[in-house]
mmCIF file of C-alpha atoms and ligand atoms in Angstrom:
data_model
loop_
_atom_site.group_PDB
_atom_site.id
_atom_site.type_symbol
_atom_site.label_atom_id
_atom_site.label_comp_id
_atom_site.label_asym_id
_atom_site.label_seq_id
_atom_site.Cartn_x
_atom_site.Cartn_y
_atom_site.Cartn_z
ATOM 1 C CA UNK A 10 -10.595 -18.120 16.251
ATOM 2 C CA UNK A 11 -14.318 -18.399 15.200
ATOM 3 C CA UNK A 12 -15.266 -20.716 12.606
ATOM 4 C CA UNK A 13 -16.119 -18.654 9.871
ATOM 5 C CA UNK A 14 -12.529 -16.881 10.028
ATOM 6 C CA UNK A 15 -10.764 -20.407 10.308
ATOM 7 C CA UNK A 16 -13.010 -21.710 7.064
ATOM 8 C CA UNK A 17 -11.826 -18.554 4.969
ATOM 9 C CA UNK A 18 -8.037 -19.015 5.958
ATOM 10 C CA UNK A 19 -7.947 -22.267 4.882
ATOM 11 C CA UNK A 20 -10.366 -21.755 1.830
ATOM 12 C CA UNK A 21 -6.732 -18.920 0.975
ATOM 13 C CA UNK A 22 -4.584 -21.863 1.382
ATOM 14 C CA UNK A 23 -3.798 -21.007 4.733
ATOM 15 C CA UNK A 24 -3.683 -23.736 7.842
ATOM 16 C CA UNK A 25 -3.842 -22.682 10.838
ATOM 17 C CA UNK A 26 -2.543 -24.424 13.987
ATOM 18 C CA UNK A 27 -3.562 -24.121 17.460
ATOM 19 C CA UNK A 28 -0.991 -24.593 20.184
ATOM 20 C CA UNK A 29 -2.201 -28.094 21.930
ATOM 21 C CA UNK A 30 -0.642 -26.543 25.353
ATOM 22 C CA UNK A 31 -1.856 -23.590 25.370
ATOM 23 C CA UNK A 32 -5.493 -25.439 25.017
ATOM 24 C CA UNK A 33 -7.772 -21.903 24.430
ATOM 25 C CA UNK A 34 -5.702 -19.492 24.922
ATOM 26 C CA UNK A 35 -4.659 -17.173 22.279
ATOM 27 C CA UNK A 36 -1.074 -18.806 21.532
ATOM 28 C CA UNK A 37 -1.354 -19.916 17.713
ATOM 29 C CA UNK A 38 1.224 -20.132 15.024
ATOM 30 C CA UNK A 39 0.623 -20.073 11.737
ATOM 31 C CA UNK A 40 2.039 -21.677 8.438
ATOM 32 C CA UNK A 41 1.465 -20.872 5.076
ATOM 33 C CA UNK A 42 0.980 -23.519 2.262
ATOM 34 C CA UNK A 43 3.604 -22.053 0.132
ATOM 35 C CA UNK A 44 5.629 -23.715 -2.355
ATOM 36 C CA UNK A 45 7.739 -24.211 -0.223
ATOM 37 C CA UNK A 46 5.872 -24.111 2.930
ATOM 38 C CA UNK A 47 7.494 -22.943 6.609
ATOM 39 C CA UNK A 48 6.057 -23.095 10.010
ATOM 40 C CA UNK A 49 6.485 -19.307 10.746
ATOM 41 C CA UNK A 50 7.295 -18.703 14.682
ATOM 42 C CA UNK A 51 4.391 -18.753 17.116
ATOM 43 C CA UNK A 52 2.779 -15.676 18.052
ATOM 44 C CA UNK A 53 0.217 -14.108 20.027
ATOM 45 C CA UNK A 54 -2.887 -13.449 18.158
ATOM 46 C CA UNK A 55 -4.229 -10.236 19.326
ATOM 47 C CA UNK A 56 -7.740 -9.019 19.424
ATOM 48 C CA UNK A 57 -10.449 -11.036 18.085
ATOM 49 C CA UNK A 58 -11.243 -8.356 15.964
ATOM 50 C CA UNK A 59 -9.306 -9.669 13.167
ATOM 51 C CA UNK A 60 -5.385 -8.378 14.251
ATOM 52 C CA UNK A 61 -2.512 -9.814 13.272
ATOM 53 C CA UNK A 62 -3.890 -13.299 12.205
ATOM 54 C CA UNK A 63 -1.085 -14.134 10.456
ATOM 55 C CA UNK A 64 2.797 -12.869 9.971
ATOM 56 C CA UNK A 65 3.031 -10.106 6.972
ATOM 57 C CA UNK A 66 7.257 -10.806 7.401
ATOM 58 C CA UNK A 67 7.590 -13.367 5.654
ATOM 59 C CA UNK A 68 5.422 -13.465 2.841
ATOM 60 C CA UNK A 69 5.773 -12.648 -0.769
ATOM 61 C CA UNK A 70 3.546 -10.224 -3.115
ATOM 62 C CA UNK A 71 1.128 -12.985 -3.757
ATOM 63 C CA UNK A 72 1.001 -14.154 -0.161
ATOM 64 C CA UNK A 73 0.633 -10.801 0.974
ATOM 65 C CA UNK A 74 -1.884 -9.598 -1.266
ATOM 66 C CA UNK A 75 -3.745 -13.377 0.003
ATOM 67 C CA UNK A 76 -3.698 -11.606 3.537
ATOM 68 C CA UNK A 77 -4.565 -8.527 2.554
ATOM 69 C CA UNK A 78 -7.945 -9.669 0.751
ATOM 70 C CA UNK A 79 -9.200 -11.063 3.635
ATOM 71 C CA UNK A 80 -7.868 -8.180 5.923
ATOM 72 C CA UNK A 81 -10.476 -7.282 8.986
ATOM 73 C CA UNK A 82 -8.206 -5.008 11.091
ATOM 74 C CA UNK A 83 -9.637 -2.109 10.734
ATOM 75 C CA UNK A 84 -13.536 -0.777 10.400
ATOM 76 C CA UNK A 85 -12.968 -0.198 6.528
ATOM 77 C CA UNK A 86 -13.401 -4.132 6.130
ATOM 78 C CA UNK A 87 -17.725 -3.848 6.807
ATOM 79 C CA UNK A 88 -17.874 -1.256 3.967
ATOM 80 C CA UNK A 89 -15.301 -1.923 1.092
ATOM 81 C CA UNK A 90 -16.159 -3.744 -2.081
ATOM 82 C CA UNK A 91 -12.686 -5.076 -2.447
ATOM 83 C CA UNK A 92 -9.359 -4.478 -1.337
ATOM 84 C CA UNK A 93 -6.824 -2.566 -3.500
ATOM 85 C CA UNK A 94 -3.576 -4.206 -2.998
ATOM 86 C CA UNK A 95 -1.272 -2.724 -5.471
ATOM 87 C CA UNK A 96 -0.282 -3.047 -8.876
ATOM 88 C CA UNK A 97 2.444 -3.249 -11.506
ATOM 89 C CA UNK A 98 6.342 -4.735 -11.751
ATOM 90 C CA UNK A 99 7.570 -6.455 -8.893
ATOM 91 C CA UNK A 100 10.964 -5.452 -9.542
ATOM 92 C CA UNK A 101 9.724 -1.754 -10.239
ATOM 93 C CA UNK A 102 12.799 1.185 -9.925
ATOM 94 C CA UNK A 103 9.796 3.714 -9.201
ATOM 95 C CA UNK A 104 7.081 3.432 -6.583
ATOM 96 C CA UNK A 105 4.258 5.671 -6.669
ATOM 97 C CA UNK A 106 2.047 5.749 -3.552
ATOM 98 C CA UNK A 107 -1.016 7.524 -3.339
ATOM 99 C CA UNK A 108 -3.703 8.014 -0.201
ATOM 100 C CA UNK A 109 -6.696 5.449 -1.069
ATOM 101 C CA UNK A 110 -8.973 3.651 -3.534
ATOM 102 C CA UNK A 111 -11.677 5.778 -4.752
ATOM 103 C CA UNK A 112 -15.179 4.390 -5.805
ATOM 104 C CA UNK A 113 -13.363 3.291 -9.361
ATOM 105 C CA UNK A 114 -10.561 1.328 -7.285
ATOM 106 C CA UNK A 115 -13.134 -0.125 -5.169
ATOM 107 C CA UNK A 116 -14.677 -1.678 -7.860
ATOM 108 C CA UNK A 117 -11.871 -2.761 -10.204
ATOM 109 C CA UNK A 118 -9.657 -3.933 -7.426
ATOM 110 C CA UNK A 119 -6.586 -1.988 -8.806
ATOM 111 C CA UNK A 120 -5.114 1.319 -7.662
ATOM 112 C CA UNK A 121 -5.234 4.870 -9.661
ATOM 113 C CA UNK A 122 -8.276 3.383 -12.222
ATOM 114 C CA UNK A 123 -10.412 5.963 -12.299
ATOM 115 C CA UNK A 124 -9.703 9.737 -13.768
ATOM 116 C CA UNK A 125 -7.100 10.533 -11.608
ATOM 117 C CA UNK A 126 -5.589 7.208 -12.366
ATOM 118 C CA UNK A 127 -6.214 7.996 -16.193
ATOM 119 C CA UNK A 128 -4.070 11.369 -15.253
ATOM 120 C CA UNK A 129 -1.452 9.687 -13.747
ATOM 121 C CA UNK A 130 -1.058 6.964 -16.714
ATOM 122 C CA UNK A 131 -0.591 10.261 -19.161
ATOM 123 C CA UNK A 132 1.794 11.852 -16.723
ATOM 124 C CA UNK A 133 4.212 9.160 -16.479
ATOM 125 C CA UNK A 134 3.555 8.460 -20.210
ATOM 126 C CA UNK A 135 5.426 12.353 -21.108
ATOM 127 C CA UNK A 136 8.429 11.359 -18.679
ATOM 128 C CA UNK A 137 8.705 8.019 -20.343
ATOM 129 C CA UNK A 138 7.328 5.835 -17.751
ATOM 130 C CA UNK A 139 4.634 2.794 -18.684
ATOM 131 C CA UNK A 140 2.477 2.647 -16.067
ATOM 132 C CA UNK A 141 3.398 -1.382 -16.469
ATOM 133 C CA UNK A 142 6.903 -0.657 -15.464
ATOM 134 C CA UNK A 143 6.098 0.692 -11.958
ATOM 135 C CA UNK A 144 4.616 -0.080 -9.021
ATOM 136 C CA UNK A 145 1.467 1.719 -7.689
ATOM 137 C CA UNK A 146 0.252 1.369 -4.077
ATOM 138 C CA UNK A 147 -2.115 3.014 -1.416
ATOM 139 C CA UNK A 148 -1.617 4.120 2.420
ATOM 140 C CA UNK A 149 -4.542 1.964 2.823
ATOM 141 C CA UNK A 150 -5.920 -0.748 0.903
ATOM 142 C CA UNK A 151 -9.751 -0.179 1.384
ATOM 143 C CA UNK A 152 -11.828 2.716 0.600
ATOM 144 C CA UNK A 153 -12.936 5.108 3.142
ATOM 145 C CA UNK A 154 -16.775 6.019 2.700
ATOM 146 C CA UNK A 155 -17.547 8.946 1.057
ATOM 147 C CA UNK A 156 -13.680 9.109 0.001
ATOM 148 C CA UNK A 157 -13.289 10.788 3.274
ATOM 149 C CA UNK A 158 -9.701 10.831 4.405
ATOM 150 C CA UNK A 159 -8.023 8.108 6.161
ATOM 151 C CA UNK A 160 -7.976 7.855 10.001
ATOM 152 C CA UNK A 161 -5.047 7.467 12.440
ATOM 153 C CA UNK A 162 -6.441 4.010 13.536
ATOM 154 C CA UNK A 163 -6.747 2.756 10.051
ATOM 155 C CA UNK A 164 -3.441 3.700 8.725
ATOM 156 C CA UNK A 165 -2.243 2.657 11.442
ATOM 157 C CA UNK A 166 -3.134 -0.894 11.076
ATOM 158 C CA UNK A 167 -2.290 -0.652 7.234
ATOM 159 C CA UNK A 168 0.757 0.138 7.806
ATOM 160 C CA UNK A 169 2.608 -3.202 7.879
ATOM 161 C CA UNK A 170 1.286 -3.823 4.334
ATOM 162 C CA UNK A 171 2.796 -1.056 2.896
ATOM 163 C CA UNK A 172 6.250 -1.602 4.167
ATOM 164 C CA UNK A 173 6.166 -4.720 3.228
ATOM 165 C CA UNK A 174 5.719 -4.305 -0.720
ATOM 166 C CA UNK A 175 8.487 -1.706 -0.293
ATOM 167 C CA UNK A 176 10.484 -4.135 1.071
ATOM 168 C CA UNK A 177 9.752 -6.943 -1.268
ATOM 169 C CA UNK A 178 9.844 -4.447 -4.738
ATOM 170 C CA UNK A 179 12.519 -2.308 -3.182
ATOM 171 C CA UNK A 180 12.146 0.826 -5.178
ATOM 172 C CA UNK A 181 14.884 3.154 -6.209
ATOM 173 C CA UNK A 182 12.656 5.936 -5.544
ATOM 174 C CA UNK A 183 9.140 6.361 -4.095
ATOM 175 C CA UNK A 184 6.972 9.051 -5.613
ATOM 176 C CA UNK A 185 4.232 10.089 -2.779
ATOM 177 C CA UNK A 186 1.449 11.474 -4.267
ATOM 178 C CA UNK A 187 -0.804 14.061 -2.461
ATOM 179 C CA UNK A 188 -0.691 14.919 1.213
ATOM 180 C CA UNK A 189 -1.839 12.198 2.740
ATOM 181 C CA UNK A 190 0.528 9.719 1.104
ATOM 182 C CA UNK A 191 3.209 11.817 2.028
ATOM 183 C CA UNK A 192 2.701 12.520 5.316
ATOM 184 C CA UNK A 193 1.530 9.253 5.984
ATOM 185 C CA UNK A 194 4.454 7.892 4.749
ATOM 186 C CA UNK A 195 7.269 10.312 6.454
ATOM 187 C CA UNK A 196 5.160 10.571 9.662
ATOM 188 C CA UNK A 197 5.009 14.470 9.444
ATOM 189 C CA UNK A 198 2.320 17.122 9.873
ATOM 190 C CA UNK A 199 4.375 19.314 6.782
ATOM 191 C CA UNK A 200 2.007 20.947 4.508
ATOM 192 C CA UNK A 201 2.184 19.651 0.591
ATOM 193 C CA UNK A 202 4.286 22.680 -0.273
ATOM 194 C CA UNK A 203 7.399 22.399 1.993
ATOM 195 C CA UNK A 204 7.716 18.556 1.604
ATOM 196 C CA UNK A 205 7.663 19.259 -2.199
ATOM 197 C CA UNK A 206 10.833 19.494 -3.846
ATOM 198 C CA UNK A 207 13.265 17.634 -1.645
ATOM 199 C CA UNK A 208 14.435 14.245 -1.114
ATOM 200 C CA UNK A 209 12.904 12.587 1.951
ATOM 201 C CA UNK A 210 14.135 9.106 3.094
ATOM 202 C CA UNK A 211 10.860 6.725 3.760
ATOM 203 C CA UNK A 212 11.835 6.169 7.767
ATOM 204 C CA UNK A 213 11.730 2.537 7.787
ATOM 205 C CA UNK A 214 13.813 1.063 4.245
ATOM 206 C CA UNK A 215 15.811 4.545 3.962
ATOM 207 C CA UNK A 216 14.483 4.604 -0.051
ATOM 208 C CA UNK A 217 14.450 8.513 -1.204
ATOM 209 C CA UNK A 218 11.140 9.988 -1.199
ATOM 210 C CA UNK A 219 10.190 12.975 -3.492
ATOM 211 C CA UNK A 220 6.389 14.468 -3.050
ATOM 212 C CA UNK A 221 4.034 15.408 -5.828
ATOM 213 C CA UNK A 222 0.492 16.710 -6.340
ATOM 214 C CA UNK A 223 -2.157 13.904 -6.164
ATOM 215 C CA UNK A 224 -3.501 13.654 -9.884
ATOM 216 C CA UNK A 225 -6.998 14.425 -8.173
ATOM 217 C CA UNK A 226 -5.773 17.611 -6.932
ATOM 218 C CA UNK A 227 -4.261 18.454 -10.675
ATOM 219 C CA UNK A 228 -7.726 17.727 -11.892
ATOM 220 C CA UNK A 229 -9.445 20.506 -9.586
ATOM 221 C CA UNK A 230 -5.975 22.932 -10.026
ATOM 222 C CA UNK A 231 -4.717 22.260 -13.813
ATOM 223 C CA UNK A 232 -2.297 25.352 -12.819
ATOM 224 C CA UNK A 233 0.114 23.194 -10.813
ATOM 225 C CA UNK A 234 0.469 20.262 -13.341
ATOM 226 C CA UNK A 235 3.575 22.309 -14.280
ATOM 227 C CA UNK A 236 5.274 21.630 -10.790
ATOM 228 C CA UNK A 237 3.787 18.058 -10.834
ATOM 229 C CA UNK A 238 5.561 17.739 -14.131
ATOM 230 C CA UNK A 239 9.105 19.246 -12.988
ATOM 231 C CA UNK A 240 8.456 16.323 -10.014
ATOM 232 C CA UNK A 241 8.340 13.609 -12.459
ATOM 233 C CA UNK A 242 10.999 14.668 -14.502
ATOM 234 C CA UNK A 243 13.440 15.002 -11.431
ATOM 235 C CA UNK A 244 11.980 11.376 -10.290
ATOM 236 C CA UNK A 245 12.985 10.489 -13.900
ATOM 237 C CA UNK A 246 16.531 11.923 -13.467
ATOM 238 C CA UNK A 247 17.072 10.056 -10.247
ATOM 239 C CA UNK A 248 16.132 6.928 -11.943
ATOM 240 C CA UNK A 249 18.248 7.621 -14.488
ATOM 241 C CA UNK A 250 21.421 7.737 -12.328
ATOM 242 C CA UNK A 251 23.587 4.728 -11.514
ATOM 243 C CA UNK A 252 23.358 2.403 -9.418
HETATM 244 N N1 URA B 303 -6.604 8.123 -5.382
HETATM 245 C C1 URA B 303 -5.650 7.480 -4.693
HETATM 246 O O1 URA B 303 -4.957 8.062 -3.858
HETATM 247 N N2 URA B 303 -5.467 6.205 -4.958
HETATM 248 C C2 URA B 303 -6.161 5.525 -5.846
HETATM 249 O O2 URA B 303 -5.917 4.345 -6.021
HETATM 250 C C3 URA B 303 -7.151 6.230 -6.552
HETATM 251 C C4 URA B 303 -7.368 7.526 -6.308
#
């Protein structure tokens, strides 16, 4: 591992150990100065290019949103301000995911900031939602230039993060919002408009799914804020029922 890379690990807390036996090679395990720190198992560190430094499995929000600040696995890395982890209750009963940070999340650090994010608050404020008592996410934690959408490659290697704050909040319910969330996050090619209006199971925890306009979109189209709004409130129902 070069230098610089090593210096910023440890700089987050994190120490590093290189296998004695294994002298150069790649071998390395890692352990995480943690409260209660653990020697997670050794495991091959992939490409130099920033892969898999460390385990995602067994860290908490904090830890993981360490490891995602200093995250270099994908191209976004060179042009991002910041990285958007996610924000909101840990224990939150609803999830909302949307696609990426914009230029507003970029620069705050937190998702759903800007206008669309100012949408969203006033959306979950008529079902009776605070935005304080969920949790809001991205597919991917940096901002693609130009807002363009994300790529295969760098969802791809986002991925991990993702299902591991669903894992750690364990929603009730995820609320995908916009296209790209959604298929991102069911790993289908269905257009906005079929996967509406069913519940999907998120393939990897099983937690229902239901898909909803992206608030950007209902800025460009107010005409469909009326189905976005019969989304929340069935969201709201599900919520509602026990357990
Ligand atoms: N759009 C998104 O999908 N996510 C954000 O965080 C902001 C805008």
């Amino acid at each position: 591992m070069d230098q610089r890379k090593l210096s910023c690990l440890n700089a987050m807390g994190i120490t590093v150990w290189q296998s004695r036996a294994a002298g150069n090679s790649p071998q390395q395990s890692v352990e995480w100065a943690r409260t209660s720190p653990r020697v997670v198992e050794a495991k091959p560190a992939l490409a130099s290019s920033g892969d898999d430094l460390v385990s995602v499995s067994d860290t908490d929000l904090p830890g993981l949103e360490r490891i995602v600040s200093i995250c270099v696995r994908c191209g976004l890395h060179q042009t991002r301000t910041q990285t958007v982890f996610g924000v909101g209750a840990p224990d939150a009963r609803l999830m909302i995911i949307g696609e990426a940070p914009g230029a507003d999340e970029d620069r705050m650090g937190e998702p759903f900031v800007g206008r669309a994010g100012r949408l969203l608050n006033v959306m979950l404020g008529a079902v009776g939602l605070s935005r304080g008592s969920v949790y809001i996410a991205n597919i991917i934690k940096c901002r693609p230039p130009k807002n363009r959408d994300p790529k295969p490659d760098e969802t791809a290697r986002c991925a991990p993060y993702l299902r591991r704050q669903i894992e750690l909040v364990r929603p009730k319910l995820i609320l995908a919002a916009g296209r790209v969330a959604a298929q991102n996050l069911l790993a289908t090619t269905s257009a906005i408009g079929r996967l509406r209006g069913q519940v999907h199971k998120e393939p990897v925890s099983g937690t229902p799914v239901l898909v909803t306009y992206h608030p950007a979109y209902l800025l460009r189209s107010p005409a469909e804020k009326r189905k976005s709004w019969e989304d929340l409130k069935r969201a709201r129902g599900m919520l509602e029922d026990r357990p």
